[in-house]
Amino acid sequence: MKILKDILYKVAIESVTGSTDIAIHKIDFDSRKIEENDLFVAIRGSLSDGHDFIEKAIQLGATAIICDTLPEKLEKGITYIKVQDTNAALAFMAANFFENPSEKLKLVGVTGTNGKTTIASLLFQLFENAGFKVGLLSTVKIMVDKIEYKATHTTPDSITINYYLNEMVKAGVTHCFMEVSSHGIHQKRTEALHFVGGIFTNLSHDHLDYHPTFAEYRDVKKSFFDSLPKTAFALSNSDDKNGAVMLQNTVARKRTYALKTYADFKAIILESQMSGLLLKVNENEVWVKLIGTFNAYNVLAIYGTAIELGMDSLEALRLLSDLESVSGRFQYIISESNITAIVDYAHTPDALENVLKTIEDVRTKNEQLITVVGCGGNRDKTKRPIMSKIATDLSDKAILTSDNPRNENPEVILDEMERGVEPQNYKKMLRITDRKQAIKTACQLAQPNDIILIAGKGHETYQEVNGVRHHFDDMETVKEILEQLGK
Ligand SMILES: CC(=O)N[C@H]1[C@@H](OP(=O)(O)OP(=O)(O)OC[C@H]2O[C@@H](n3ccc(=O)[nH]c3=O)[C@H](O)[C@@H]2O)O[C@H](CO)[C@@H](O)[C@@H]1O[C@H](C)C(=O)N[C@@H](C)C(=O)N[C@H](CCC(=O)O)C(=O)O
Ligand SMILES: Nc1ncnc2c1ncn2[C@@H]1O[C@H](COP(=O)(O)OP(=O)(O)OP(=O)(O)O)[C@@H](O)[C@H]1O
Ligand SMILES: N[C@H](CCC[C@H](N)C(=O)O)C(=O)O
Ligand SMILES: [Mg+2]
């Protein structure tokens, strides 16, 4: 229980009707979850408008309502608070409700199109190995020290964020690393959090279904850095053409990392193999078990963060060399007959190109590269032809298949993907709607020493069809089929 007026601290209020001296059981933005003495926040969403459910919330026991437009008829005994932006109000109230847990630990946010999960998860690992109690909010999972919770979003809603941050504080966690998605920033899920640092990875094609233009997508990411306090660090990738834009207006301590240009944290790739990378980081050599050029960037972002958080540089380098790859991020097995099967979460054109080029760089013999890839339903359609073009351009064989068709017809998604394939690549392309069959075909085609890349789903353990999630795990499937085939 909290008193309403305490929860309202820092909320930009336009008007109050009723008492703010009432006890609040909990806050919710979903009328269906409202209980006695709750506070209901009306959010204008993409499918419906929370303002339409105010009456329902009151019927279920809500005693306070936060809205941007007052209902025509006000109920007696209910407190109505009008604000301009209910998303921002929700963020501040959620932080206040849990007594601002982000101020009680060191919270670092990672944003950018690709690499957020990798960097946040590896920072979690590194600080844990350094002996700290650490927290993680990521696409794959939420960690409160050693306890794992299921993640539903990359950046959850502000109530969930503050709930877990509070659990972390209670457990004695000192550092938390979280992914900050563009949806999260845009919906103000991270608005009221106190960050000690922000990391920018890169910016490329994604989510143009949600953000009307690339410029808006970029500016949403930038606004995260604009909101960092003076005491925080802002660490940006200066090899990315938008790296400098992110730092343009921040008051935080500006730091950069790069492989190609001048930067505070700089690396040179001395060796790049299937088993890892030998890097020269600033003046020291370090071997890491992570694969591909893009991981050299991730390593630099992690190293820079460790230094900015006060870790000794030699200690940071030692811990870097112990890091193990993240689930579904370039995760691979080598079968009995020496077929390498790689499962990777590349679900954007840029990530797919990176992974395929990485494989190209590290492969030694004249192996065949067979790629299995699909594009999600109810998500950015413009990436479909681009991803299939990349897959067919950079592989010896590309099998186009389904990846969470959601509420779309998988055949229509595949038609859109097929449109991107260049005529000279038709003979390299196969189209197999069923993902399991597609993986099976890849395994049947593979000869000893060949490489199979299964892209797009990474750690996911489901295939979502018509709103239902069926169990599906790329790694489990490929292992099982290779075994069955005796390969
Ligand atoms: C497009 C989007 O981001 N949607 C998010 C948004 O929901 P919405 O705006 O669509 O909500 P809505 O269904 O229109 O409803 C509006 C409001 O009415 C309320 N409502 C609705 C019905 C009812 O009976 N009663 C009621 O009160 C809802 O609770 C909501 O507050 O707010 C919800 C609550 O926070 C989120 O769960 C939901 O995420 C959906 C499930 C989603 O898929 N989001 C993805 C796209 C997302 O956020 N992805 C990013 C990562 C992307 C990446 O980088 O790859 C992420 O951070 O996870
Ligand atoms: N620094 C990077 N630059 C480009 N590609 C990367 C980078 N790091 C990882 N990738 C590729 O992008 C894929 C997704 O990586 P990761 O899950 O770390 O990104 P993310 O930003 O968390 O994505 P999401 O928005 O889906 O949460 C990886 O599987 C890998 O192929
Ligand atoms: N966070 C991303 C993940 C996409 C992963 C891919 N497997 C898909 O389902 O489209 C999204 O929700 O857009
Ligand atoms: Mg992620």
Coordinates of C-alpha atoms and ligand atoms in Angstrom, one line a residue:
M1 CA 0.0 0.0 0.0
K2 CA 1.2 3.5 -0.9
I3 CA -0.5 6.9 -0.5
L4 CA -1.6 8.4 -3.8
K5 CA 0.0 11.8 -3.3
D6 CA 3.4 10.1 -2.7
I7 CA 3.1 8.1 -5.9
L8 CA 2.4 11.3 -7.9
Y9 CA 5.8 12.9 -7.2
K10 CA 7.3 14.4 -10.4
V11 CA 4.1 13.6 -12.4
A12 CA 3.1 16.6 -14.6
I13 CA -0.5 17.0 -13.3
E14 CA -3.1 19.2 -15.2
S15 CA -6.0 18.7 -12.8
V16 CA -7.1 16.7 -9.7
T17 CA -10.7 15.8 -8.9
G18 CA -11.0 14.0 -5.5
S19 CA -8.6 13.2 -2.7
T20 CA -4.9 12.3 -3.2
D21 CA -4.8 11.1 0.4
I22 CA -6.0 7.6 -0.4
A23 CA -4.1 4.3 -0.1
I24 CA -3.3 2.6 -3.4
H25 CA -3.0 -1.2 -3.5
K26 CA -1.2 -1.4 -6.8
I27 CA -0.9 0.4 -10.2
D28 CA -2.2 -1.2 -13.5
F29 CA -2.7 0.0 -17.0
D30 CA -4.8 -3.1 -17.9
S31 CA -8.4 -2.9 -16.7
R32 CA -8.7 -6.7 -16.7
K33 CA -6.1 -6.9 -13.9
I34 CA -7.7 -4.2 -11.7
E35 CA -8.5 -5.2 -8.0
E36 CA -9.9 -3.3 -5.0
N37 CA -8.2 0.1 -4.3
D38 CA -6.0 0.0 -7.4
L39 CA -4.9 2.9 -9.5
F40 CA -5.8 2.5 -13.2
V41 CA -3.8 4.4 -15.8
A42 CA -5.5 4.9 -19.2
I43 CA -3.0 4.4 -22.1
R44 CA -3.8 5.1 -25.7
G45 CA -2.4 2.0 -27.4
S46 CA -2.0 0.8 -30.9
L47 CA -5.1 -1.5 -30.8
S48 CA -7.3 0.1 -28.2
D49 CA -7.6 3.1 -26.0
G50 CA -7.4 2.5 -22.2
H51 CA -9.8 5.5 -21.7
D52 CA -12.6 3.2 -23.0
F53 CA -12.0 0.9 -20.0
I54 CA -12.1 3.5 -17.1
E55 CA -15.6 2.5 -16.2
K56 CA -14.7 -1.2 -16.2
A57 CA -11.7 -0.5 -14.0
I58 CA -13.9 1.3 -11.5
Q59 CA -16.4 -1.6 -11.5
L60 CA -13.5 -3.9 -10.6
G61 CA -12.4 -1.7 -7.7
A62 CA -10.2 1.1 -9.0
T63 CA -10.3 4.2 -6.7
A64 CA -8.0 6.4 -8.7
I65 CA -7.8 7.1 -12.4
I66 CA -5.0 8.7 -14.4
C67 CA -6.1 9.9 -17.8
D68 CA -5.4 12.5 -20.5
T69 CA -9.1 13.3 -21.0
L70 CA -11.6 13.2 -18.2
P71 CA -14.7 11.0 -18.7
E72 CA -17.9 12.9 -19.2
K73 CA -19.4 11.5 -16.1
L74 CA -17.3 11.4 -13.0
E75 CA -18.1 8.8 -10.3
K76 CA -18.3 9.9 -6.7
G77 CA -15.6 8.8 -4.4
I78 CA -13.1 8.2 -7.2
T79 CA -10.0 10.4 -7.7
Y80 CA -9.4 11.5 -11.3
I81 CA -6.0 12.9 -12.2
K82 CA -5.6 14.5 -15.6
V83 CA -2.1 14.5 -17.1
Q84 CA -0.9 15.3 -20.6
D85 CA 1.0 12.1 -21.1
T86 CA -0.3 9.0 -19.3
N87 CA 2.7 6.9 -20.5
A88 CA 5.1 9.3 -18.8
A89 CA 2.9 9.5 -15.7
L90 CA 2.9 5.7 -15.5
A91 CA 6.7 5.7 -15.6
F92 CA 7.1 8.1 -12.7
M93 CA 4.3 6.5 -10.6
A94 CA 5.8 3.0 -11.1
A95 CA 9.2 4.3 -10.0
N96 CA 7.7 6.1 -7.0
F97 CA 5.6 3.1 -6.1
F98 CA 8.7 0.9 -5.8
E99 CA 10.6 3.7 -4.1
N100 CA 12.9 4.5 -7.0
P101 CA 15.0 1.3 -7.1
S102 CA 17.0 2.5 -10.1
E103 CA 18.7 5.1 -7.8
K104 CA 19.8 2.4 -5.4
L105 CA 22.0 0.4 -7.9
K106 CA 24.1 1.2 -11.0
L107 CA 21.8 0.9 -13.9
V108 CA 23.3 0.8 -17.5
G109 CA 21.1 0.8 -20.6
V110 CA 22.0 -0.6 -24.0
T111 CA 20.3 0.6 -27.1
G112 CA 20.7 0.2 -30.9
T113 CA 19.4 -2.1 -33.5
N114 CA 21.6 -5.1 -32.9
G115 CA 23.8 -6.3 -30.1
K116 CA 21.7 -5.2 -27.1
T117 CA 21.1 -8.7 -25.7
T118 CA 24.6 -9.8 -26.4
I119 CA 26.2 -6.8 -24.6
A120 CA 23.8 -6.7 -21.7
S121 CA 24.0 -10.4 -21.1
L122 CA 27.8 -10.5 -21.4
L123 CA 28.1 -7.5 -19.0
F124 CA 25.9 -9.5 -16.6
Q125 CA 28.3 -12.4 -16.9
L126 CA 31.4 -10.3 -16.6
F127 CA 30.3 -8.4 -13.5
E128 CA 29.1 -11.7 -11.9
N129 CA 32.4 -13.3 -12.6
A130 CA 34.0 -10.2 -11.0
G131 CA 32.2 -11.1 -7.8
F132 CA 29.3 -8.6 -7.9
K133 CA 25.6 -9.3 -7.4
V134 CA 24.1 -8.4 -10.8
G135 CA 20.7 -7.9 -12.5
L136 CA 19.7 -8.3 -16.1
L137 CA 16.6 -7.2 -18.1
S138 CA 16.9 -8.7 -21.6
T139 CA 15.0 -10.2 -24.5
V140 CA 16.1 -13.6 -23.4
K141 CA 15.5 -13.5 -19.6
I142 CA 15.4 -11.4 -16.5
M143 CA 17.9 -12.2 -13.8
V144 CA 17.8 -11.1 -10.2
D145 CA 21.3 -12.2 -9.1
K146 CA 21.0 -16.0 -9.5
I147 CA 17.2 -16.2 -9.9
E148 CA 15.9 -16.3 -13.5
Y149 CA 12.5 -15.0 -14.6
K150 CA 10.8 -15.2 -18.0
A151 CA 11.1 -12.1 -20.2
T152 CA 8.1 -11.1 -22.3
H153 CA 9.6 -8.0 -23.9
T154 CA 13.1 -6.6 -24.6
T155 CA 12.2 -3.6 -22.5
P156 CA 9.2 -4.4 -20.3
D157 CA 6.6 -1.9 -19.2
S158 CA 7.6 0.5 -16.5
I159 CA 5.7 -1.3 -13.7
T160 CA 7.5 -4.5 -14.5
I161 CA 10.9 -2.8 -14.8
N162 CA 10.5 -1.1 -11.4
Y163 CA 9.2 -4.3 -9.8
Y164 CA 12.3 -6.3 -10.9
L165 CA 14.7 -3.4 -10.0
N166 CA 13.2 -3.4 -6.6
E167 CA 13.6 -7.2 -6.3
M168 CA 17.2 -6.6 -7.3
V169 CA 17.7 -4.0 -4.6
K170 CA 16.2 -6.3 -2.0
A171 CA 18.6 -9.1 -3.1
G172 CA 21.6 -6.8 -2.7
V173 CA 22.3 -6.4 -6.4
T174 CA 24.7 -3.5 -7.1
H175 CA 24.7 -3.4 -11.0
C176 CA 22.0 -3.9 -13.5
F177 CA 22.3 -4.1 -17.2
M178 CA 19.2 -3.6 -19.3
E179 CA 18.2 -3.5 -23.0
V180 CA 16.5 -0.3 -24.0
S181 CA 14.4 -0.9 -27.2
S182 CA 13.1 1.9 -29.4
H183 CA 9.5 0.8 -28.5
G184 CA 10.5 1.1 -24.9
I185 CA 11.8 4.6 -25.2
H186 CA 8.9 5.7 -27.4
Q187 CA 6.4 4.4 -25.0
K188 CA 8.3 6.1 -22.1
R189 CA 8.9 2.7 -20.4
T190 CA 12.3 3.9 -19.2
E191 CA 11.4 7.6 -18.7
A192 CA 11.7 7.8 -14.9
L193 CA 14.8 5.6 -14.5
H194 CA 18.1 6.8 -13.2
F195 CA 20.9 5.5 -15.5
V196 CA 24.6 5.7 -14.7
G197 CA 25.4 4.9 -18.3
G198 CA 24.1 4.4 -21.8
I199 CA 25.6 2.3 -24.6
F200 CA 24.8 2.8 -28.3
T201 CA 25.5 -0.2 -30.6
N202 CA 24.5 0.6 -34.1
L203 CA 21.5 1.7 -36.1
S204 CA 20.1 -0.1 -39.2
H205 CA 16.9 -1.2 -40.8
D206 CA 14.3 -2.4 -38.3
H207 CA 10.9 -1.6 -36.9
L208 CA 10.0 0.7 -39.7
D209 CA 6.5 -0.7 -39.2
Y210 CA 6.3 1.1 -35.9
H211 CA 8.5 4.2 -36.5
P212 CA 7.2 6.0 -39.6
T213 CA 10.7 7.0 -40.8
F214 CA 14.3 6.1 -40.2
A215 CA 14.9 9.6 -38.9
E216 CA 12.2 9.1 -36.2
Y217 CA 13.7 5.8 -35.3
R218 CA 17.1 7.4 -34.9
D219 CA 15.7 10.4 -32.9
V220 CA 13.9 8.1 -30.5
K221 CA 17.2 6.3 -29.8
K222 CA 18.9 9.6 -29.5
S223 CA 16.4 10.9 -26.9
F224 CA 17.7 8.1 -24.6
F225 CA 21.1 9.8 -24.6
D226 CA 19.6 13.3 -24.4
S227 CA 18.0 12.2 -21.1
L228 CA 21.1 10.8 -19.4
P229 CA 22.3 12.9 -16.4
K230 CA 25.7 14.7 -16.2
T231 CA 27.1 12.0 -13.9
A232 CA 26.4 9.2 -16.4
F233 CA 28.6 8.0 -19.2
A234 CA 27.3 7.8 -22.8
L235 CA 29.3 5.3 -24.8
S236 CA 28.9 5.3 -28.5
N237 CA 30.1 3.3 -31.5
S238 CA 32.0 5.9 -33.6
D239 CA 32.3 3.6 -36.6
D240 CA 28.5 3.7 -37.0
K241 CA 27.3 6.7 -39.0
N242 CA 24.8 7.6 -36.4
G243 CA 27.2 7.1 -33.5
A244 CA 28.0 10.8 -33.3
V245 CA 24.4 11.8 -33.6
M246 CA 23.6 9.9 -30.4
L247 CA 26.1 12.0 -28.4
Q248 CA 25.2 15.4 -30.0
N249 CA 23.1 16.8 -27.2
T250 CA 23.9 14.6 -24.2
V251 CA 25.2 16.2 -21.1
A252 CA 26.6 12.9 -20.0
R253 CA 30.4 12.0 -20.2
K254 CA 31.0 11.2 -23.9
R255 CA 33.0 8.1 -24.7
T256 CA 33.5 6.3 -27.9
Y257 CA 34.6 2.9 -29.2
A258 CA 35.6 1.8 -32.7
L259 CA 37.6 -0.5 -34.8
K260 CA 38.2 1.8 -37.8
T261 CA 38.2 5.4 -36.5
Y262 CA 39.7 7.2 -33.6
A263 CA 38.0 6.4 -30.3
D264 CA 38.6 6.2 -26.5
F265 CA 38.3 2.4 -26.6
K266 CA 39.8 1.0 -29.7
A267 CA 40.5 -2.5 -31.0
I268 CA 42.3 -4.2 -33.8
I269 CA 41.4 -7.7 -34.9
L270 CA 44.6 -9.7 -35.0
E271 CA 42.9 -13.1 -35.7
S272 CA 39.4 -14.1 -36.5
Q273 CA 38.5 -17.8 -36.3
M274 CA 35.6 -20.2 -35.8
S275 CA 36.8 -20.5 -32.2
G276 CA 37.1 -16.9 -31.4
L277 CA 38.9 -13.5 -31.8
L278 CA 42.4 -12.3 -31.0
L279 CA 42.1 -8.6 -30.3
K280 CA 44.4 -5.8 -29.5
V281 CA 42.3 -3.7 -27.1
N282 CA 43.9 -0.3 -26.6
E283 CA 47.5 -1.6 -26.0
N284 CA 46.7 -5.1 -24.7
E285 CA 46.1 -8.4 -26.5
V286 CA 43.2 -10.5 -25.5
W287 CA 41.6 -13.7 -26.8
V288 CA 37.9 -13.9 -26.6
K289 CA 35.6 -16.9 -27.3
L290 CA 33.2 -14.8 -29.3
I291 CA 33.0 -15.0 -33.1
G292 CA 33.0 -12.4 -35.8
T293 CA 33.8 -8.7 -36.3
F294 CA 30.5 -7.6 -34.8
N295 CA 31.5 -9.3 -31.6
A296 CA 34.7 -7.2 -31.6
Y297 CA 32.4 -4.2 -31.3
N298 CA 30.4 -5.8 -28.5
V299 CA 33.6 -6.7 -26.7
L300 CA 34.7 -3.0 -26.9
A301 CA 31.4 -1.8 -25.6
I302 CA 31.7 -4.2 -22.7
Y303 CA 35.3 -3.2 -22.0
G304 CA 34.5 0.5 -22.2
T305 CA 31.5 0.1 -19.8
A306 CA 33.6 -1.9 -17.3
I307 CA 36.3 0.9 -17.3
E308 CA 33.6 3.6 -17.0
L309 CA 32.2 1.7 -14.0
G310 CA 35.6 1.8 -12.4
M311 CA 37.0 -1.6 -13.1
D312 CA 40.8 -2.0 -13.5
S313 CA 41.7 -2.5 -17.2
L314 CA 43.7 -5.6 -16.7
E315 CA 41.0 -7.2 -14.6
A316 CA 38.5 -6.3 -17.3
L317 CA 40.6 -7.9 -20.0
R318 CA 41.1 -11.0 -18.0
L319 CA 37.3 -11.3 -17.5
L320 CA 36.6 -10.7 -21.2
S321 CA 38.6 -13.7 -22.1
D322 CA 36.3 -15.9 -19.9
L323 CA 33.0 -14.8 -21.5
E324 CA 30.8 -17.5 -23.0
S325 CA 28.5 -16.9 -25.9
V326 CA 24.9 -15.9 -25.3
S327 CA 22.1 -18.4 -25.9
G328 CA 21.0 -18.2 -29.6
R329 CA 23.7 -15.7 -30.5
F330 CA 26.1 -17.5 -32.9
Q331 CA 25.5 -20.7 -30.9
Y332 CA 26.9 -23.7 -32.7
I333 CA 27.3 -27.5 -32.6
I334 CA 29.6 -29.7 -34.7
S335 CA 28.0 -33.0 -35.6
E336 CA 29.7 -36.5 -35.8
S337 CA 30.3 -36.0 -39.5
N338 CA 31.7 -32.5 -38.9
I339 CA 28.7 -30.5 -40.0
T340 CA 28.6 -27.2 -38.2
A341 CA 25.1 -26.0 -37.3
I342 CA 24.8 -22.4 -36.2
V343 CA 21.7 -20.9 -34.5
D344 CA 21.6 -17.2 -34.6
Y345 CA 19.0 -14.5 -33.7
A346 CA 19.7 -12.5 -36.8
H347 CA 16.2 -11.2 -37.7
T348 CA 17.2 -8.0 -39.4
P349 CA 18.9 -7.5 -42.8
D350 CA 22.0 -6.0 -41.1
A351 CA 22.3 -8.8 -38.6
L352 CA 21.8 -11.5 -41.2
E353 CA 24.5 -9.9 -43.5
N354 CA 26.9 -9.7 -40.5
V355 CA 26.4 -13.3 -39.6
L356 CA 26.8 -14.5 -43.1
K357 CA 29.9 -12.4 -43.7
T358 CA 31.3 -13.6 -40.4
I359 CA 30.9 -17.2 -41.5
E360 CA 32.5 -16.3 -44.8
D361 CA 35.5 -14.8 -43.0
V362 CA 36.1 -17.7 -40.6
R363 CA 35.4 -20.7 -42.9
T364 CA 38.6 -22.4 -44.0
K365 CA 37.8 -25.1 -46.5
N366 CA 35.5 -25.1 -49.5
E367 CA 32.5 -26.0 -47.4
Q368 CA 28.9 -25.3 -48.6
L369 CA 27.0 -22.8 -46.6
I370 CA 23.3 -23.6 -46.3
T371 CA 21.0 -20.9 -44.7
V372 CA 17.5 -21.4 -43.3
V373 CA 15.7 -18.1 -42.7
G374 CA 12.2 -16.6 -42.4
C375 CA 10.7 -13.3 -41.5
G376 CA 8.2 -12.7 -38.7
G377 CA 4.5 -12.0 -39.3
N378 CA 2.9 -8.8 -38.1
R379 CA 6.3 -7.1 -38.2
D380 CA 8.1 -4.8 -40.6
K381 CA 7.3 -6.1 -44.1
T382 CA 10.0 -4.1 -45.9
K383 CA 12.7 -6.2 -44.5
R384 CA 11.4 -9.4 -46.1
P385 CA 12.7 -9.1 -49.7
I386 CA 16.0 -7.6 -48.4
M387 CA 16.7 -10.5 -46.1
S388 CA 16.0 -13.1 -48.7
K389 CA 18.3 -11.3 -51.1
I390 CA 21.1 -11.2 -48.6
A391 CA 20.5 -14.9 -47.7
T392 CA 20.6 -16.0 -51.4
D393 CA 23.5 -13.7 -52.3
L394 CA 25.7 -14.9 -49.4
S395 CA 24.9 -18.6 -49.2
D396 CA 25.4 -21.6 -51.5
K397 CA 21.8 -22.6 -50.7
A398 CA 19.1 -20.6 -49.0
I399 CA 15.9 -22.2 -47.7
L400 CA 13.2 -19.7 -47.1
T401 CA 10.8 -20.7 -44.4
S402 CA 8.5 -19.4 -41.6
D403 CA 9.5 -17.5 -38.5
N404 CA 6.5 -16.7 -36.2
P405 CA 3.9 -16.0 -38.9
R406 CA 1.7 -14.7 -36.0
N407 CA -1.6 -13.6 -37.6
E408 CA -0.4 -13.5 -41.2
N409 CA -0.6 -16.1 -43.9
P410 CA 2.9 -17.7 -44.0
E411 CA 2.6 -18.1 -47.8
V412 CA 2.1 -14.4 -48.3
I413 CA 5.2 -13.7 -46.1
L414 CA 7.2 -16.2 -48.3
D415 CA 5.9 -14.6 -51.5
E416 CA 7.2 -11.2 -50.2
M417 CA 10.5 -12.7 -49.3
E418 CA 10.8 -14.5 -52.7
R419 CA 10.3 -11.2 -54.5
G420 CA 13.7 -10.1 -53.2
V421 CA 15.6 -13.0 -54.8
E422 CA 17.7 -12.0 -57.8
P423 CA 17.0 -14.2 -60.9
Q424 CA 20.6 -15.5 -61.0
N425 CA 20.0 -16.8 -57.5
Y426 CA 16.8 -18.7 -58.1
K427 CA 18.6 -22.0 -58.4
K428 CA 20.1 -21.5 -54.9
M429 CA 16.7 -20.9 -53.4
L430 CA 14.2 -23.4 -51.9
R431 CA 10.9 -22.5 -50.3
I432 CA 9.7 -24.8 -47.5
T433 CA 7.0 -23.3 -45.3
D434 CA 7.3 -25.7 -42.4
R435 CA 10.4 -24.7 -40.4
K436 CA 11.1 -28.2 -39.2
Q437 CA 11.0 -29.5 -42.8
A438 CA 13.2 -26.7 -43.9
I439 CA 15.8 -27.6 -41.2
K440 CA 15.5 -31.2 -42.1
T441 CA 16.1 -30.5 -45.8
A442 CA 19.2 -28.4 -44.9
C443 CA 20.5 -31.4 -42.9
Q444 CA 19.8 -33.7 -45.8
L445 CA 21.7 -31.5 -48.2
A446 CA 24.7 -30.9 -45.9
Q447 CA 27.8 -32.9 -46.6
P448 CA 30.7 -33.4 -44.1
N449 CA 32.4 -30.1 -43.3
D450 CA 29.4 -28.0 -44.5
I451 CA 27.9 -25.2 -42.4
I452 CA 24.2 -24.8 -41.7
L453 CA 23.0 -21.4 -40.5
I454 CA 19.5 -21.2 -39.0
A455 CA 18.7 -17.6 -38.6
G456 CA 16.0 -15.5 -36.9
K457 CA 14.8 -17.3 -33.8
G458 CA 17.9 -17.7 -31.7
H459 CA 16.9 -18.5 -28.1
E460 CA 13.1 -18.6 -28.9
T461 CA 11.5 -21.9 -27.9
Y462 CA 8.2 -21.4 -29.8
Q463 CA 6.7 -20.8 -33.2
E464 CA 3.8 -18.4 -33.0
V465 CA 0.9 -19.3 -35.4
N466 CA -2.4 -17.5 -35.2
G467 CA -1.8 -16.2 -31.7
V468 CA -0.8 -19.7 -30.4
R469 CA 2.8 -20.5 -29.4
H470 CA 3.8 -24.0 -30.3
H471 CA 7.0 -25.4 -28.9
F472 CA 9.9 -25.0 -31.3
D473 CA 13.6 -24.7 -30.7
D474 CA 16.0 -24.4 -33.6
M475 CA 19.0 -25.9 -31.8
E476 CA 17.0 -28.8 -30.4
T477 CA 15.5 -29.5 -33.8
V478 CA 18.8 -29.4 -35.8
K479 CA 20.5 -31.6 -33.2
E480 CA 17.7 -34.2 -33.3
I481 CA 17.6 -34.3 -37.1
L482 CA 21.3 -34.6 -37.6
E483 CA 21.3 -37.5 -35.1
Q484 CA 18.4 -39.2 -36.8
L485 CA 20.2 -38.9 -40.1
G486 CA 23.3 -40.4 -38.6
K487 CA 25.3 -37.3 -39.7
Ligands
LIG1 C1 3.1 -2.1 -30.3 C2 3.5 -2.2 -28.8 O1 4.6 -2.0 -28.4 N1 2.5 -2.6 -28.0 C3 2.7 -2.6 -26.6 C4 1.6 -1.7 -26.0 O2 0.4 -2.3 -26.3 P1 -0.7 -1.5 -27.1 O3 -0.3 -0.1 -27.2 O4 -0.8 -2.2 -28.4 O5 -1.9 -1.8 -26.2 P2 -3.5 -1.9 -26.7 O6 -3.8 -3.4 -26.8 O7 -3.7 -1.0 -27.9 O8 -4.2 -1.3 -25.4 C5 -4.1 0.0 -25.0 C6 -4.3 0.0 -23.5 O9 -5.6 -0.4 -23.2 C7 -5.5 -1.3 -22.1 N2 -6.6 -2.3 -22.2 C8 -6.9 -3.0 -23.3 C9 -8.0 -3.9 -23.3 C10 -8.8 -4.0 -22.1 O10 -9.8 -4.8 -22.0 N3 -8.5 -3.2 -21.1 C11 -7.4 -2.3 -21.0 O11 -7.2 -1.7 -20.1 C12 -4.2 -2.0 -22.4 O12 -3.7 -2.6 -21.2 C13 -3.3 -0.9 -22.8 O13 -2.8 -0.2 -21.7 O14 1.8 -1.7 -24.6 C14 1.7 -3.0 -24.0 C15 1.9 -2.8 -22.5 O15 3.1 -2.2 -22.2 C16 2.7 -3.9 -24.5 O16 2.6 -5.2 -23.9 C17 2.6 -4.0 -26.0 O17 3.6 -4.8 -26.5 C18 3.2 -5.7 -27.5 C19 2.7 -7.0 -26.9 C20 4.4 -5.9 -28.4 O18 4.4 -6.9 -29.1 N4 5.4 -5.1 -28.4 C21 6.6 -5.3 -29.2 C22 6.5 -4.7 -30.6 C23 7.7 -4.5 -28.4 O19 7.5 -3.7 -27.6 N5 9.0 -4.9 -28.8 C24 10.1 -4.2 -28.2 C25 11.4 -4.8 -28.8 C26 11.5 -4.7 -30.3 C27 12.9 -4.9 -30.7 O20 13.8 -4.1 -30.4 O21 13.2 -6.0 -31.3 C28 10.3 -4.6 -26.8 O22 10.9 -3.8 -26.0 O23 10.0 -5.8 -26.4
LIG2 N1 27.2 -5.4 -32.5 C1 26.5 -6.0 -33.5 N2 26.4 -5.5 -34.7 C2 25.7 -6.1 -35.6 N3 25.1 -7.3 -35.5 C3 25.1 -7.9 -34.3 C4 25.9 -7.3 -33.2 N4 25.8 -8.1 -32.1 C5 25.0 -9.1 -32.5 N5 24.6 -9.0 -33.8 C6 23.8 -9.9 -34.6 O1 22.5 -9.5 -34.3 C7 21.7 -10.6 -33.8 C8 20.9 -10.1 -32.6 O2 21.8 -9.8 -31.6 P1 21.2 -9.4 -30.2 O3 20.2 -10.3 -29.8 O4 22.4 -9.1 -29.3 O5 20.6 -8.0 -30.6 P2 19.4 -7.1 -29.9 O6 19.8 -5.7 -30.2 O7 19.2 -7.5 -28.5 O8 18.1 -7.5 -30.8 P3 16.5 -7.3 -30.3 O9 16.2 -6.0 -30.8 O10 15.8 -8.3 -31.1 O11 16.4 -7.5 -28.9 C9 22.7 -11.6 -33.3 O12 22.2 -12.9 -33.4 C10 23.9 -11.4 -34.2 O13 23.7 -12.0 -35.4
LIG3 N1 12.1 -8.3 -30.9 C1 11.8 -8.7 -32.3 C2 12.2 -10.1 -32.4 C3 11.9 -10.7 -33.8 C4 12.3 -12.2 -33.8 C5 11.7 -13.0 -34.9 N2 11.9 -14.3 -34.6 C6 10.2 -12.7 -35.1 O1 9.4 -13.3 -34.4 O2 9.9 -11.8 -36.0 C7 10.3 -8.4 -32.6 O3 9.5 -8.8 -31.8 O4 10.1 -7.8 -33.6
MG4 MG 17.5 -8.0 -27.5

